[in-house]
Amino acid sequence: MAWTREQMAERAAKELRDGFYVNLGIGIPTLVSNYIPEGMSVQLQSENGMLGMGPFPFEGEEDPDLINAGKQTITELPTTSYFSSSDSFGMVRGGHINLSILGAMQVAENGDLANWMIPGKMVKGMGGAMDLVAGVKRVVVVMEHVAKGKDGSEAPKLLAECDLPLTGTHVVDMVITDLGVFTIDKKGNGGMTLVELADGVTEDEIRAKTQGAFTTRLA
Amino acid sequence: MAWTREQMAERAAKELRDGFYVNLGIGIPTLVSNYIPEGMSVQLQSENGMLGMGPFPFEGEEDPDLINAGKQTITELPTTSYFSSSDSFGMVRGGHINLSILGAMQVAENGDLANWMIPGKMVKGMGGAMDLVAGVKRVVVVMEHVAKGKDGSEAPKLLAECDLPLTGTHVVDMVITDLGVFTIDKKGNGGMTLVELADGVTEDEIRAKTQGAFTTRLA
Amino acid sequence: MKKVRNDATEALAGLLKDGMTVMAGGFGLCGIPDELIDAIRESGVKDLTVISNNAGIDGVGLGKLLETRQVAKMISSYVGENKEFARQYLGGELAIEFNPQGTLAERIRAGGAGIPAFFTKTGVGTLIAEGKEVREFDGESYVMERGLFADLAIVHAWKGDTEGNLVYRKTARNFNPMMATAAKVTVAQVEHLVQPGEIDGDAVHTPGIFIKRMIHVAIREKRIEQRTTRTRGEPAIPPAAV
Amino acid sequence: MKKVRNDATEALAGLLKDGMTVMAGGFGLCGIPDELIDAIRESGVKDLTVISNNAGIDGVGLGKLLETRQVAKMISSYVGENKEFARQYLGGELAIEFNPQGTLAERIRAGGAGIPAFFTKTGVGTLIAEGKEVREFDGESYVMERGLFADLAIVHAWKGDTEGNLVYRKTARNFNPMMATAAKVTVAQVEHLVQPGEIDGDAVHTPGIFIKRMIHVAIREKRIEQRTTRTRGEPAIPPAAV
């Protein structure tokens, strides 16, 4: 049984620590905020210029001046501060954000990440993704283990080398997929290591669906 | 009759224009604020982080959190804004200040300026002087025409080349001394031009006390 | 030296010319100088290079200048929400230079602060670094990026006094403060126009020195791009935090 | 994650070691983190490199660390007001690296913002540019300067909430905001300690993310370096403005 989106988010939430400042990407990473343990102080950064992001507003209370980086209406908290985009990315590049959790199209065994463009398709832009992966201390990717084509084909996303244009090189510390969890020694020579299996998933199944090399060290 | 300090300041004030943002150095330049014409809006910048500097406070109303770049107690105005030193010098370097009026030890005919150190003497530092002369659009120097030694000797300060360590190269647009006014084509080849004489001062007297080359074009 | 003008058209009078570079504040539709954009549209000025994080949506914000084909080039980080944009871009009618969002923000900040170039680790080893100097500092690689400076910047603020001191509101701040510093002329639209002294000097986000002209805009209904809500009584749904 | 500590000694516990680099906010005696400086003095830590625009005056502010010879090197823009400083400097006991004030401010801002180096026109053609790369951009020369990042930054704020969000007062802001961003650990002293929610998010100068520890300091009489006043009824004497 592969993990559901919620279970992947719940697993990612285990990477949070008390006092952390965290940037969450759109999609499954956004769900991580549902699993912040009670009593743990975690402040969410929104790279358009806010620290201390609160939940969605109640209907009728949306404020057009208060949106997150996904352009969704949100709310503020007692801890909230606002700042300019240059201050926001100074915070990001300067290594002040403890953790970034984001989605990916491809991750390579050396920590390279691709998640912003597919050649031949309309390019929408990288937004803040390149800054986040380059600047945030620890980068956790949450994604499906394989990409499913419309014809039912499956293409591996954990690769020896990314073939899509890169968002960053040597940037990913951990990958959480629906099948398991990998760590990556992004700045060293330790490569990729499988450290956890989703319930009922076997190492053989993962090996069959992973193109990149990895060693296994299950807890 | 050479100009007094007050007359030099009054002459410098003629360089002000309505709507100008101006940085005044210590000494005679500070006096310029006394001669801002009625009805003209001139906002003074203090490079420690303030725009819209007001006059000295009344006795007993000094605020230790409100000082200018000379570390003197001052007051605020309705137009006042405060900012960090990095924002302040961003304003300076970015060319947003219209005019800087400051003192000098030496000025060369090409616009070079020396006003921060004398070799062999205790060096106190340049403070914001190098940033101001490099960044402000127009730089006006107000200084005595010659340096008077303790023994009564006189050394010219308007030179072919500065021999003191420089504060900036090709930075001075105008020099106002007690004897007259010079313009300098700081970025071009026009050199230095004598454009005004203090009352009763002759061109010959100025020529005798000026080491740098200049042409004369009196109005 | 009066900075306040009667309307957007008057505020932009004499400032617009074909082929110029314009910075426009805002993130998505949040904090965009919409009345000034409308006046640029009405002026008919064309071949614009527009520096803005996004390109508006169809018929809203910068989307209006795309409809009339007044924009020749965009410098942006993300332009996903605009069909007309996609059509012109894929048809080769519109050029785009993508910048990482933080690099874009820093390039603008640098341009306004007299910094012609700086190094950043963002984009090293990617398409973004191609053709740019890459240099090592303390064992890590960085790419050199240039400052940006425009002919005109248009910004939106919540409050402004007649001296041009501005205060932004919540995430409508975004790119507006840097853009205000990074153009030959900056024009601001403010929702609340007040007299000097009504804004505390410690609360000013953009000092008046950066603002050459300004207008007071009527409070209009602001557009929301992604209306997300939660239901009363249910637990907070994402993005929730402690 | 409690940031508030009982006193300066507790706030600095475990952070001090000989030979470390410390940034200290303030301009002159305005906005200096005096209680944290006192605690550094009491700790006896030595061979410090101190990054601060000025060096205090004799017996006040950083002057206290000079008296006890805890400082090996200063990185400053102006140090004119300190006799003990002059004595140690002329005697070769103290090293100093002078930076133009704007370059110093920008180096600190860069260090905190992940910018390892940038170009500025300040100091081109002077002693300051010697040994540094000078490069032309668009026909003008600029010198390359490096970012600064310290082991510890100590800052003074007027108000702070327990999350570490800070507000500075008037010109006591100066170097404090950049320094707060440019060190492995930043410790703040605040005159008024409040609860989260008591500071408007739009009014925060330094977001709490930058502050690791903080203390509430008693209101003491602040020292004034140059007491300048005018007499009632007389016209404003300099520096007067409209």
mmCIF file of N, CA and C in Angstrom, chain D residues 65-153:
data_model
loop_
_atom_site.group_PDB
_atom_site.id
_atom_site.type_symbol
_atom_site.label_atom_id
_atom_site.label_comp_id
_atom_site.label_asym_id
_atom_site.label_seq_id
_atom_site.Cartn_x
_atom_site.Cartn_y
_atom_site.Cartn_z
ATOM 1 N N LEU D 65 34.735 47.853 26.295
ATOM 2 C CA LEU D 65 35.492 46.671 25.877
ATOM 3 C C LEU D 65 36.916 47.044 25.466
ATOM 4 N N LEU D 66 37.099 48.304 25.095
ATOM 5 C CA LEU D 66 38.444 48.768 24.765
ATOM 6 C C LEU D 66 39.258 48.922 26.047
ATOM 7 N N GLU D 67 38.616 49.468 27.078
ATOM 8 C CA GLU D 67 39.293 49.642 28.383
ATOM 9 C C GLU D 67 39.895 48.343 28.882
ATOM 10 N N THR D 68 39.148 47.257 28.687
ATOM 11 C CA THR D 68 39.585 45.954 29.210
ATOM 12 C C THR D 68 40.397 45.175 28.177
ATOM 13 N N ARG D 69 40.687 45.828 27.036
ATOM 14 C CA ARG D 69 41.518 45.220 25.984
ATOM 15 C C ARG D 69 40.939 43.897 25.475
ATOM 16 N N GLN D 70 39.634 43.844 25.367
ATOM 17 C CA GLN D 70 38.996 42.619 24.854
ATOM 18 C C GLN D 70 38.884 42.632 23.326
ATOM 19 N N VAL D 71 39.157 43.810 22.743
ATOM 20 C CA VAL D 71 38.992 43.958 21.294
ATOM 21 C C VAL D 71 40.356 43.935 20.616
ATOM 22 N N ALA D 72 40.494 43.029 19.622
ATOM 23 C CA ALA D 72 41.743 42.951 18.870
ATOM 24 C C ALA D 72 41.658 43.774 17.593
ATOM 25 N N LYS D 73 40.457 43.857 17.042
ATOM 26 C CA LYS D 73 40.288 44.537 15.762
ATOM 27 C C LYS D 73 38.903 45.153 15.670
ATOM 28 N N MET D 74 38.838 46.350 15.082
ATOM 29 C CA MET D 74 37.556 46.994 14.811
ATOM 30 C C MET D 74 37.377 47.122 13.294
ATOM 31 N N ILE D 75 36.148 46.903 12.840
ATOM 32 C CA ILE D 75 35.775 47.245 11.462
ATOM 33 C C ILE D 75 34.721 48.338 11.590
ATOM 34 N N SER D 76 35.088 49.564 11.238
ATOM 35 C CA SER D 76 34.278 50.743 11.542
ATOM 36 C C SER D 76 34.403 51.774 10.433
ATOM 37 N N SER D 77 33.573 52.827 10.523
ATOM 38 C CA SER D 77 33.733 53.917 9.558
ATOM 39 C C SER D 77 34.289 55.179 10.205
ATOM 40 N N TYR D 78 34.098 55.326 11.515
ATOM 41 C CA TYR D 78 34.554 56.543 12.187
ATOM 42 C C TYR D 78 34.721 56.263 13.677
ATOM 43 N N VAL D 79 35.886 56.606 14.204
ATOM 44 C CA VAL D 79 36.173 56.252 15.607
ATOM 45 C C VAL D 79 36.728 57.432 16.376
ATOM 46 N N GLY D 80 36.288 58.621 15.980
ATOM 47 C CA GLY D 80 36.968 59.834 16.438
ATOM 48 C C GLY D 80 36.871 60.190 17.906
ATOM 49 N N GLU D 81 35.901 59.620 18.620
ATOM 50 C CA GLU D 81 35.562 60.202 19.915
ATOM 51 C C GLU D 81 36.156 59.465 21.113
ATOM 52 N N ASN D 82 37.229 58.716 20.904
ATOM 53 C CA ASN D 82 37.633 57.788 21.945
ATOM 54 C C ASN D 82 39.134 57.852 22.181
ATOM 55 N N LYS D 83 39.546 58.377 23.343
ATOM 56 C CA LYS D 83 40.972 58.547 23.631
ATOM 57 C C LYS D 83 41.667 57.201 23.833
ATOM 58 N N GLU D 84 41.005 56.279 24.518
ATOM 59 C CA GLU D 84 41.592 54.970 24.766
ATOM 60 C C GLU D 84 41.793 54.237 23.445
ATOM 61 N N PHE D 85 40.837 54.415 22.549
ATOM 62 C CA PHE D 85 40.975 53.829 21.222
ATOM 63 C C PHE D 85 42.236 54.363 20.551
ATOM 64 N N ALA D 86 42.395 55.677 20.556
ATOM 65 C CA ALA D 86 43.543 56.308 19.904
ATOM 66 C C ALA D 86 44.844 55.784 20.508
ATOM 67 N N ARG D 87 44.864 55.665 21.831
ATOM 68 C CA ARG D 87 46.085 55.204 22.514
ATOM 69 C C ARG D 87 46.448 53.792 22.045
ATOM 70 N N GLN D 88 45.474 52.896 22.061
ATOM 71 C CA GLN D 88 45.751 51.507 21.689
ATOM 72 C C GLN D 88 46.099 51.382 20.212
ATOM 73 N N TYR D 89 45.424 52.185 19.401
ATOM 74 C CA TYR D 89 45.638 52.124 17.964
ATOM 75 C C TYR D 89 47.040 52.629 17.619
ATOM 76 N N LEU D 90 47.395 53.781 18.176
ATOM 77 C CA LEU D 90 48.723 54.348 17.895
ATOM 78 C C LEU D 90 49.817 53.467 18.490
ATOM 79 N N GLY D 91 49.509 52.752 19.570
ATOM 80 C CA GLY D 91 50.472 51.847 20.196
ATOM 81 C C GLY D 91 50.534 50.486 19.517
ATOM 82 N N GLY D 92 49.753 50.303 18.475
ATOM 83 C CA GLY D 92 49.800 49.042 17.741
ATOM 84 C C GLY D 92 49.118 47.883 18.462
ATOM 85 N N GLU D 93 48.320 48.191 19.502
ATOM 86 C CA GLU D 93 47.651 47.114 20.249
ATOM 87 C C GLU D 93 46.321 46.719 19.613
ATOM 88 N N LEU D 94 45.823 47.599 18.760
ATOM 89 C CA LEU D 94 44.479 47.437 18.222
ATOM 90 C C LEU D 94 44.540 47.622 16.712
ATOM 91 N N ALA D 95 43.967 46.692 15.952
ATOM 92 C CA ALA D 95 43.919 46.841 14.498
ATOM 93 C C ALA D 95 42.602 47.489 14.109
ATOM 94 N N ILE D 96 42.618 48.251 13.034
ATOM 95 C CA ILE D 96 41.357 48.803 12.545
ATOM 96 C C ILE D 96 41.273 48.688 11.036
ATOM 97 N N GLU D 97 40.094 48.309 10.578
ATOM 98 C CA GLU D 97 39.823 48.331 9.147
ATOM 99 C C GLU D 97 38.734 49.364 8.929
ATOM 100 N N PHE D 98 39.101 50.470 8.262
ATOM 101 C CA PHE D 98 38.099 51.494 7.980
ATOM 102 C C PHE D 98 37.298 51.134 6.735
ATOM 103 N N ASN D 99 36.008 51.238 6.838
ATOM 104 C CA ASN D 99 35.107 51.080 5.691
ATOM 105 C C ASN D 99 34.301 52.353 5.543
ATOM 106 N N PRO D 100 34.093 52.814 4.310
ATOM 107 C CA PRO D 100 33.113 53.904 4.154
ATOM 108 C C PRO D 100 31.784 53.467 4.780
ATOM 109 N N GLN D 101 31.088 54.404 5.386
ATOM 110 C CA GLN D 101 29.892 54.054 6.155
ATOM 111 C C GLN D 101 28.842 53.313 5.335
ATOM 112 N N GLY D 102 28.641 53.762 4.102
ATOM 113 C CA GLY D 102 27.651 53.104 3.248
ATOM 114 C C GLY D 102 28.120 51.734 2.805
ATOM 115 N N THR D 103 29.408 51.601 2.566
ATOM 116 C CA THR D 103 29.959 50.301 2.194
ATOM 117 C C THR D 103 29.836 49.338 3.369
ATOM 118 N N LEU D 104 30.116 49.829 4.562
ATOM 119 C CA LEU D 104 29.971 48.990 5.756
ATOM 120 C C LEU D 104 28.520 48.524 5.905
ATOM 121 N N ALA D 105 27.591 49.461 5.773
ATOM 122 C CA ALA D 105 26.170 49.118 5.908
ATOM 123 C C ALA D 105 25.762 48.093 4.856
ATOM 124 N N GLU D 106 26.231 48.287 3.626
ATOM 125 C CA GLU D 106 25.843 47.395 2.542
ATOM 126 C C GLU D 106 26.519 46.035 2.671
ATOM 127 N N ARG D 107 27.747 46.006 3.160
ATOM 128 C CA ARG D 107 28.435 44.722 3.362
ATOM 129 C C ARG D 107 27.669 43.876 4.379
ATOM 130 N N ILE D 108 27.168 44.524 5.414
ATOM 131 C CA ILE D 108 26.413 43.804 6.445
ATOM 132 C C ILE D 108 25.076 43.336 5.874
ATOM 133 N N ARG D 109 24.405 44.227 5.166
ATOM 134 C CA ARG D 109 23.130 43.858 4.544
ATOM 135 C C ARG D 109 23.343 42.683 3.580
ATOM 136 N N ALA D 110 24.427 42.721 2.799
ATOM 137 C CA ALA D 110 24.727 41.650 1.846
ATOM 138 C C ALA D 110 24.979 40.339 2.592
ATOM 139 N N GLY D 111 25.782 40.396 3.636
ATOM 140 C CA GLY D 111 26.084 39.184 4.405
ATOM 141 C C GLY D 111 24.827 38.502 4.900
ATOM 142 N N GLY D 112 23.882 39.292 5.366
ATOM 143 C CA GLY D 112 22.640 38.726 5.879
ATOM 144 C C GLY D 112 21.716 38.231 4.793
ATOM 145 N N ALA D 113 21.904 38.734 3.562
ATOM 146 C CA ALA D 113 20.986 38.408 2.465
ATOM 147 C C ALA D 113 21.589 37.413 1.476
ATOM 148 N N GLY D 114 22.674 36.742 1.867
ATOM 149 C CA GLY D 114 23.247 35.709 1.010
ATOM 150 C C GLY D 114 23.945 36.247 -0.226
ATOM 151 N N ILE D 115 24.412 37.486 -0.152
ATOM 152 C CA ILE D 115 25.154 38.107 -1.258
ATOM 153 C C ILE D 115 26.626 38.135 -0.851
ATOM 154 N N PRO D 116 27.491 37.318 -1.482
ATOM 155 C CA PRO D 116 28.892 37.263 -1.040
ATOM 156 C C PRO D 116 29.720 38.462 -1.483
ATOM 157 N N ALA D 117 29.258 39.161 -2.529
ATOM 158 C CA ALA D 117 30.027 40.299 -3.036
ATOM 159 C C ALA D 117 29.140 41.168 -3.914
ATOM 160 N N PHE D 118 29.475 42.462 -3.976
ATOM 161 C CA PHE D 118 28.721 43.411 -4.797
ATOM 162 C C PHE D 118 29.669 44.522 -5.234
ATOM 163 N N PHE D 119 29.222 45.294 -6.185
ATOM 164 C CA PHE D 119 30.040 46.406 -6.687
ATOM 165 C C PHE D 119 29.442 47.743 -6.259
ATOM 166 N N THR D 120 30.326 48.677 -5.896
ATOM 167 C CA THR D 120 29.890 50.023 -5.506
ATOM 168 C C THR D 120 30.868 51.051 -6.054
ATOM 169 N N LYS D 121 30.364 52.247 -6.344
ATOM 170 C CA LYS D 121 31.266 53.286 -6.825
ATOM 171 C C LYS D 121 32.002 53.986 -5.683
ATOM 172 N N THR D 122 31.547 53.743 -4.455
ATOM 173 C CA THR D 122 32.183 54.387 -3.305
ATOM 174 C C THR D 122 33.644 53.946 -3.153
ATOM 175 N N GLY D 123 34.543 54.906 -3.110
ATOM 176 C CA GLY D 123 35.947 54.606 -2.825
ATOM 177 C C GLY D 123 36.803 54.304 -4.037
ATOM 178 N N VAL D 124 36.211 54.288 -5.225
ATOM 179 C CA VAL D 124 37.015 54.057 -6.439
ATOM 180 C C VAL D 124 38.074 55.157 -6.542
ATOM 181 N N GLY D 125 39.312 54.755 -6.779
ATOM 182 C CA GLY D 125 40.393 55.724 -6.922
ATOM 183 C C GLY D 125 40.976 56.186 -5.599
ATOM 184 N N THR D 126 40.544 55.582 -4.479
ATOM 185 C CA THR D 126 41.065 55.956 -3.165
ATOM 186 C C THR D 126 41.780 54.755 -2.531
ATOM 187 N N LEU D 127 42.349 54.977 -1.353
ATOM 188 C CA LEU D 127 43.029 53.914 -0.598
ATOM 189 C C LEU D 127 42.118 52.702 -0.390
ATOM 190 N N ILE D 128 40.811 52.963 -0.265
ATOM 191 C CA ILE D 128 39.835 51.917 0.024
ATOM 192 C C ILE D 128 39.780 50.865 -1.077
ATOM 193 N N ALA D 129 40.088 51.271 -2.312
ATOM 194 C CA ALA D 129 39.978 50.345 -3.440
ATOM 195 C C ALA D 129 41.264 49.544 -3.655
ATOM 196 N N GLU D 130 42.311 49.890 -2.938
ATOM 197 C CA GLU D 130 43.592 49.198 -3.162
ATOM 198 C C GLU D 130 43.484 47.712 -2.854
ATOM 199 N N GLY D 131 43.956 46.904 -3.794
ATOM 200 C CA GLY D 131 43.931 45.452 -3.597
ATOM 201 C C GLY D 131 42.587 44.824 -3.895
ATOM 202 N N LYS D 132 41.614 45.648 -4.278
ATOM 203 C CA LYS D 132 40.282 45.105 -4.589
ATOM 204 C C LYS D 132 40.036 45.156 -6.088
ATOM 205 N N GLU D 133 39.165 44.283 -6.569
ATOM 206 C CA GLU D 133 38.830 44.299 -7.984
ATOM 207 C C GLU D 133 38.048 45.563 -8.324
ATOM 208 N N VAL D 134 38.473 46.251 -9.373
ATOM 209 C CA VAL D 134 37.731 47.405 -9.886
ATOM 210 C C VAL D 134 37.274 47.047 -11.290
ATOM 211 N N ARG D 135 36.007 47.252 -11.572
ATOM 212 C CA ARG D 135 35.465 46.840 -12.851
ATOM 213 C C ARG D 135 34.540 47.914 -13.410
ATOM 214 N N GLU D 136 34.495 47.990 -14.733
ATOM 215 C CA GLU D 136 33.640 48.979 -15.361
ATOM 216 C C GLU D 136 32.284 48.381 -15.704
ATOM 217 N N PHE D 137 31.237 49.104 -15.377
ATOM 218 C CA PHE D 137 29.886 48.753 -15.823
ATOM 219 C C PHE D 137 29.307 49.997 -16.495
ATOM 220 N N ASP D 138 28.870 49.866 -17.737
ATOM 221 C CA ASP D 138 28.258 50.984 -18.455
ATOM 222 C C ASP D 138 29.110 52.248 -18.373
ATOM 223 N N GLY D 139 30.424 52.071 -18.512
ATOM 224 C CA GLY D 139 31.307 53.225 -18.607
ATOM 225 C C GLY D 139 31.741 53.833 -17.292
ATOM 226 N N GLU D 140 31.274 53.280 -16.171
ATOM 227 C CA GLU D 140 31.687 53.825 -14.885
ATOM 228 C C GLU D 140 32.418 52.745 -14.081
ATOM 229 N N SER D 141 33.361 53.162 -13.246
ATOM 230 C CA SER D 141 34.160 52.200 -12.477
ATOM 231 C C SER D 141 33.552 51.932 -11.107
ATOM 232 N N TYR D 142 33.630 50.665 -10.710
ATOM 233 C CA TYR D 142 33.091 50.240 -9.416
ATOM 234 C C TYR D 142 34.090 49.308 -8.744
ATOM 235 N N VAL D 143 34.095 49.301 -7.438
ATOM 236 C CA VAL D 143 34.974 48.414 -6.690
ATOM 237 C C VAL D 143 34.144 47.277 -6.087
ATOM 238 N N MET D 144 34.713 46.090 -6.068
ATOM 239 C CA MET D 144 33.982 44.952 -5.499
ATOM 240 C C MET D 144 34.219 44.883 -3.995
ATOM 241 N N GLU D 145 33.146 44.758 -3.257
ATOM 242 C CA GLU D 145 33.217 44.634 -1.801
ATOM 243 C C GLU D 145 32.547 43.335 -1.385
ATOM 244 N N ARG D 146 32.989 42.737 -0.292
ATOM 245 C CA ARG D 146 32.492 41.445 0.169
ATOM 246 C C ARG D 146 31.423 41.589 1.254
ATOM 247 N N GLY D 147 30.511 40.653 1.329
ATOM 248 C CA GLY D 147 29.541 40.619 2.410
ATOM 249 C C GLY D 147 30.220 40.334 3.749
ATOM 250 N N LEU D 148 29.580 40.751 4.818
ATOM 251 C CA LEU D 148 30.099 40.506 6.170
ATOM 252 C C LEU D 148 29.100 39.654 6.944
ATOM 253 N N PHE D 149 29.601 38.671 7.650
ATOM 254 C CA PHE D 149 28.738 37.802 8.454
ATOM 255 C C PHE D 149 29.489 37.500 9.750
ATOM 256 N N ALA D 150 28.835 37.677 10.873
ATOM 257 C CA ALA D 150 29.518 37.557 12.167
ATOM 258 C C ALA D 150 29.074 36.303 12.918
ATOM 259 N N ASP D 151 29.837 35.958 13.934
ATOM 260 C CA ASP D 151 29.415 34.863 14.820
ATOM 261 C C ASP D 151 28.228 35.283 15.672
ATOM 262 N N LEU D 152 28.234 36.544 16.067
ATOM 263 C CA LEU D 152 27.203 37.054 16.973
ATOM 264 C C LEU D 152 26.871 38.493 16.600
ATOM 265 N N ALA D 153 25.595 38.826 16.623
ATOM 266 C CA ALA D 153 25.198 40.231 16.491
ATOM 267 C C ALA D 153 24.415 40.613 17.735
#
